[in-house]
Amino acid sequence: QVRLVESGGGLVQAGGSLRLSCAASDRTFSADAMGWFRQAPGKEREFVSTVNWSGGLTSYADSVKGRFTISRDNAKKTVYLQMNSLKPEDTAIYYCTAYSPTGRLWGQGTQVTVSS
């Protein structure tokens, strides 16, 4: 059973940076794309960013564009989210997701808290 495991969350001051990682438990796993969503308490899960696995095309929510950068390492089956210039409104649980031919996968999430 393939699992997505997030790491790198934590507490950071506004203006600071964090780098999130999401690793697939099986390196034979493949996906069309991987990305990140986030969910704040009492709110719906919202799109943050995705990267096409084969071509590397990326997309970002307007709220994070210019501040966040998504990337992937094919050998490690890992996707990253570099988050710069963090704002308190970025506080949320960040979930890794994979778009595979057999369905959608989700990680357990990692907490990101940005203090003002």
PDB file of C-alpha atoms in Angstrom:
ATOM      1  CA  GLN A   1       0.000   0.000   0.000  1.00  0.00           C
ATOM      2  CA  VAL A   2       1.583   3.267  -1.139  1.00  0.00           C
ATOM      3  CA  ARG A   3       1.572   6.070   1.397  1.00  0.00           C
ATOM      4  CA  LEU A   4       2.377   9.761   1.107  1.00  0.00           C
ATOM      5  CA  VAL A   5       4.266  11.112   4.108  1.00  0.00           C
ATOM      6  CA  GLU A   6       4.629  14.848   4.699  1.00  0.00           C
ATOM      7  CA  SER A   7       7.288  16.509   6.808  1.00  0.00           C
ATOM      8  CA  GLY A   8       8.851  19.910   7.395  1.00  0.00           C
ATOM      9  CA  GLY A   9       6.012  21.739   9.065  1.00  0.00           C
ATOM     10  CA  GLY A  10       6.449  23.807  12.180  1.00  0.00           C
ATOM     11  CA  LEU A  11       6.191  27.221  13.768  1.00  0.00           C
ATOM     12  CA  VAL A  12       7.716  30.210  12.027  1.00  0.00           C
ATOM     13  CA  GLN A  13       7.464  33.977  12.327  1.00  0.00           C
ATOM     14  CA  ALA A  14       5.818  36.051   9.623  1.00  0.00           C
ATOM     15  CA  GLY A  15       8.264  36.671   6.820  1.00  0.00           C
ATOM     16  CA  GLY A  16      10.093  33.439   7.488  1.00  0.00           C
ATOM     17  CA  SER A  17      10.449  30.312   5.393  1.00  0.00           C
ATOM     18  CA  LEU A  18       9.694  26.608   5.583  1.00  0.00           C
ATOM     19  CA  ARG A  19      10.280  23.729   3.211  1.00  0.00           C
ATOM     20  CA  LEU A  20       7.750  20.924   3.142  1.00  0.00           C
ATOM     21  CA  SER A  21       8.509  17.459   1.809  1.00  0.00           C
ATOM     22  CA  CYS A  22       6.205  14.692   0.667  1.00  0.00           C
ATOM     23  CA  ALA A  23       7.680  11.270   0.012  1.00  0.00           C
ATOM     24  CA  ALA A  24       6.005   8.249  -1.525  1.00  0.00           C
ATOM     25  CA  SER A  25       6.639   5.096   0.482  1.00  0.00           C
ATOM     26  CA  ASP A  26       7.194   3.037  -2.658  1.00  0.00           C
ATOM     27  CA  ARG A  27       9.681   4.295  -5.234  1.00  0.00           C
ATOM     28  CA  THR A  28       7.930   2.350  -7.974  1.00  0.00           C
ATOM     29  CA  PHE A  29       4.918   4.570  -7.445  1.00  0.00           C
ATOM     30  CA  SER A  30       4.032   6.872 -10.307  1.00  0.00           C
ATOM     31  CA  ALA A  31       1.601   9.716 -10.669  1.00  0.00           C
ATOM     32  CA  ASP A  32       0.561  12.169 -13.340  1.00  0.00           C
ATOM     33  CA  ALA A  33       0.982  15.032 -10.922  1.00  0.00           C
ATOM     34  CA  MET A  34       1.511  15.768  -7.266  1.00  0.00           C
ATOM     35  CA  GLY A  35       0.714  18.794  -5.228  1.00  0.00           C
ATOM     36  CA  TRP A  36      -0.307  20.476  -2.038  1.00  0.00           C
ATOM     37  CA  PHE A  37      -3.569  21.531  -0.474  1.00  0.00           C
ATOM     38  CA  ARG A  38      -4.091  23.183   2.873  1.00  0.00           C
ATOM     39  CA  GLN A  39      -6.878  23.399   5.398  1.00  0.00           C
ATOM     40  CA  ALA A  40      -7.308  25.865   8.223  1.00  0.00           C
ATOM     41  CA  PRO A  41      -9.608  25.086  11.176  1.00  0.00           C
ATOM     42  CA  GLY A  42     -13.249  25.503  10.224  1.00  0.00           C
ATOM     43  CA  LYS A  43     -12.458  26.019   6.560  1.00  0.00           C
ATOM     44  CA  GLU A  44     -12.554  23.836   3.483  1.00  0.00           C
ATOM     45  CA  ARG A  45      -9.426  22.329   2.064  1.00  0.00           C
ATOM     46  CA  GLU A  46      -8.019  24.624  -0.615  1.00  0.00           C
ATOM     47  CA  PHE A  47      -5.633  24.218  -3.506  1.00  0.00           C
ATOM     48  CA  VAL A  48      -2.080  25.488  -3.069  1.00  0.00           C
ATOM     49  CA  SER A  49       0.118  24.122  -5.854  1.00  0.00           C
ATOM     50  CA  THR A  50       0.684  21.215  -8.235  1.00  0.00           C
ATOM     51  CA  VAL A  51       3.519  19.975 -10.411  1.00  0.00           C
ATOM     52  CA  ASN A  52       3.238  17.728 -13.452  1.00  0.00           C
ATOM     53  CA  TRP A  53       5.537  14.799 -12.800  1.00  0.00           C
ATOM     54  CA  SER A  54       6.858  14.150 -16.290  1.00  0.00           C
ATOM     55  CA  GLY A  55       7.005  17.655 -17.683  1.00  0.00           C
ATOM     56  CA  GLY A  56       7.489  19.699 -14.549  1.00  0.00           C
ATOM     57  CA  LEU A  57       4.741  22.182 -15.318  1.00  0.00           C
ATOM     58  CA  THR A  58       3.578  23.960 -12.198  1.00  0.00           C
ATOM     59  CA  SER A  59       0.527  25.809 -11.018  1.00  0.00           C
ATOM     60  CA  TYR A  60      -0.132  27.952  -7.966  1.00  0.00           C
ATOM     61  CA  ALA A  61      -3.015  29.498  -6.146  1.00  0.00           C
ATOM     62  CA  ASP A  62      -3.061  33.266  -6.505  1.00  0.00           C
ATOM     63  CA  SER A  63      -2.625  33.615  -2.756  1.00  0.00           C
ATOM     64  CA  VAL A  64       0.803  31.942  -2.814  1.00  0.00           C
ATOM     65  CA  LYS A  65       2.078  32.825  -6.275  1.00  0.00           C
ATOM     66  CA  GLY A  66       5.482  34.470  -6.096  1.00  0.00           C
ATOM     67  CA  ARG A  67       6.097  33.221  -2.561  1.00  0.00           C
ATOM     68  CA  PHE A  68       5.872  29.427  -2.831  1.00  0.00           C
ATOM     69  CA  THR A  69       7.780  27.140  -5.175  1.00  0.00           C
ATOM     70  CA  ILE A  70       6.929  23.502  -5.857  1.00  0.00           C
ATOM     71  CA  SER A  71       9.484  21.005  -7.131  1.00  0.00           C
ATOM     72  CA  ARG A  72       9.998  17.263  -7.378  1.00  0.00           C
ATOM     73  CA  ASP A  73      12.768  14.666  -7.251  1.00  0.00           C
ATOM     74  CA  ASN A  74      11.956  11.675  -9.422  1.00  0.00           C
ATOM     75  CA  ALA A  75      14.649   9.441  -7.936  1.00  0.00           C
ATOM     76  CA  LYS A  76      13.375  10.005  -4.412  1.00  0.00           C
ATOM     77  CA  LYS A  77       9.697  10.091  -5.404  1.00  0.00           C
ATOM     78  CA  THR A  78       9.449  13.244  -3.380  1.00  0.00           C
ATOM     79  CA  VAL A  79       7.736  16.563  -3.925  1.00  0.00           C
ATOM     80  CA  TYR A  80       8.718  19.751  -2.109  1.00  0.00           C
ATOM     81  CA  LEU A  81       7.079  23.035  -1.316  1.00  0.00           C
ATOM     82  CA  GLN A  82       9.428  25.907  -0.561  1.00  0.00           C
ATOM     83  CA  MET A  83       7.455  28.562   1.280  1.00  0.00           C
ATOM     84  CA  ASN A  84       8.938  32.034   1.596  1.00  0.00           C
ATOM     85  CA  SER A  85       7.586  35.305   2.965  1.00  0.00           C
ATOM     86  CA  LEU A  86       5.110  33.398   5.081  1.00  0.00           C
ATOM     87  CA  LYS A  87       2.045  35.174   6.391  1.00  0.00           C
ATOM     88  CA  PRO A  88      -0.231  34.350   9.339  1.00  0.00           C
ATOM     89  CA  GLU A  89      -2.976  33.494   6.844  1.00  0.00           C
ATOM     90  CA  ASP A  90      -0.769  30.662   5.572  1.00  0.00           C
ATOM     91  CA  THR A  91      -1.376  28.859   8.862  1.00  0.00           C
ATOM     92  CA  ALA A  92      -3.009  25.522   8.089  1.00  0.00           C
ATOM     93  CA  ILE A  93      -2.485  21.812   7.857  1.00  0.00           C
ATOM     94  CA  TYR A  94      -0.763  21.151   4.566  1.00  0.00           C
ATOM     95  CA  TYR A  95      -1.674  17.951   2.744  1.00  0.00           C
ATOM     96  CA  CYS A  96       0.275  16.288  -0.013  1.00  0.00           C
ATOM     97  CA  THR A  97      -1.742  14.769  -2.832  1.00  0.00           C
ATOM     98  CA  ALA A  98      -1.018  12.576  -5.827  1.00  0.00           C
ATOM     99  CA  TYR A  99      -3.016  12.232  -9.014  1.00  0.00           C
ATOM    100  CA  SER A 100      -2.522   8.663 -10.186  1.00  0.00           C
ATOM    101  CA  PRO A 101      -4.212   6.632 -12.942  1.00  0.00           C
ATOM    102  CA  THR A 102      -5.853   4.493 -10.256  1.00  0.00           C
ATOM    103  CA  GLY A 103      -7.110   7.310  -8.092  1.00  0.00           C
ATOM    104  CA  ARG A 104      -6.325  10.159  -5.758  1.00  0.00           C
ATOM    105  CA  LEU A 105      -3.971   9.765  -2.793  1.00  0.00           C
ATOM    106  CA  TRP A 106      -3.585  11.981   0.250  1.00  0.00           C
ATOM    107  CA  GLY A 107      -0.993  12.262   2.979  1.00  0.00           C
ATOM    108  CA  GLN A 108      -1.779  12.709   6.653  1.00  0.00           C
ATOM    109  CA  GLY A 109      -0.818  16.370   6.677  1.00  0.00           C
ATOM    110  CA  THR A 110       1.776  18.529   8.376  1.00  0.00           C
ATOM    111  CA  GLN A 111       1.004  21.579  10.506  1.00  0.00           C
ATOM    112  CA  VAL A 112       2.319  24.978   9.479  1.00  0.00           C
ATOM    113  CA  THR A 113       1.844  27.822  11.941  1.00  0.00           C
ATOM    114  CA  VAL A 114       2.909  31.375  11.133  1.00  0.00           C
ATOM    115  CA  SER A 115       2.991  33.857  13.991  1.00  0.00           C
ATOM    116  CA  SER A 116       2.498  37.576  13.490  1.00  0.00           C
TER     117      SER A 116
END
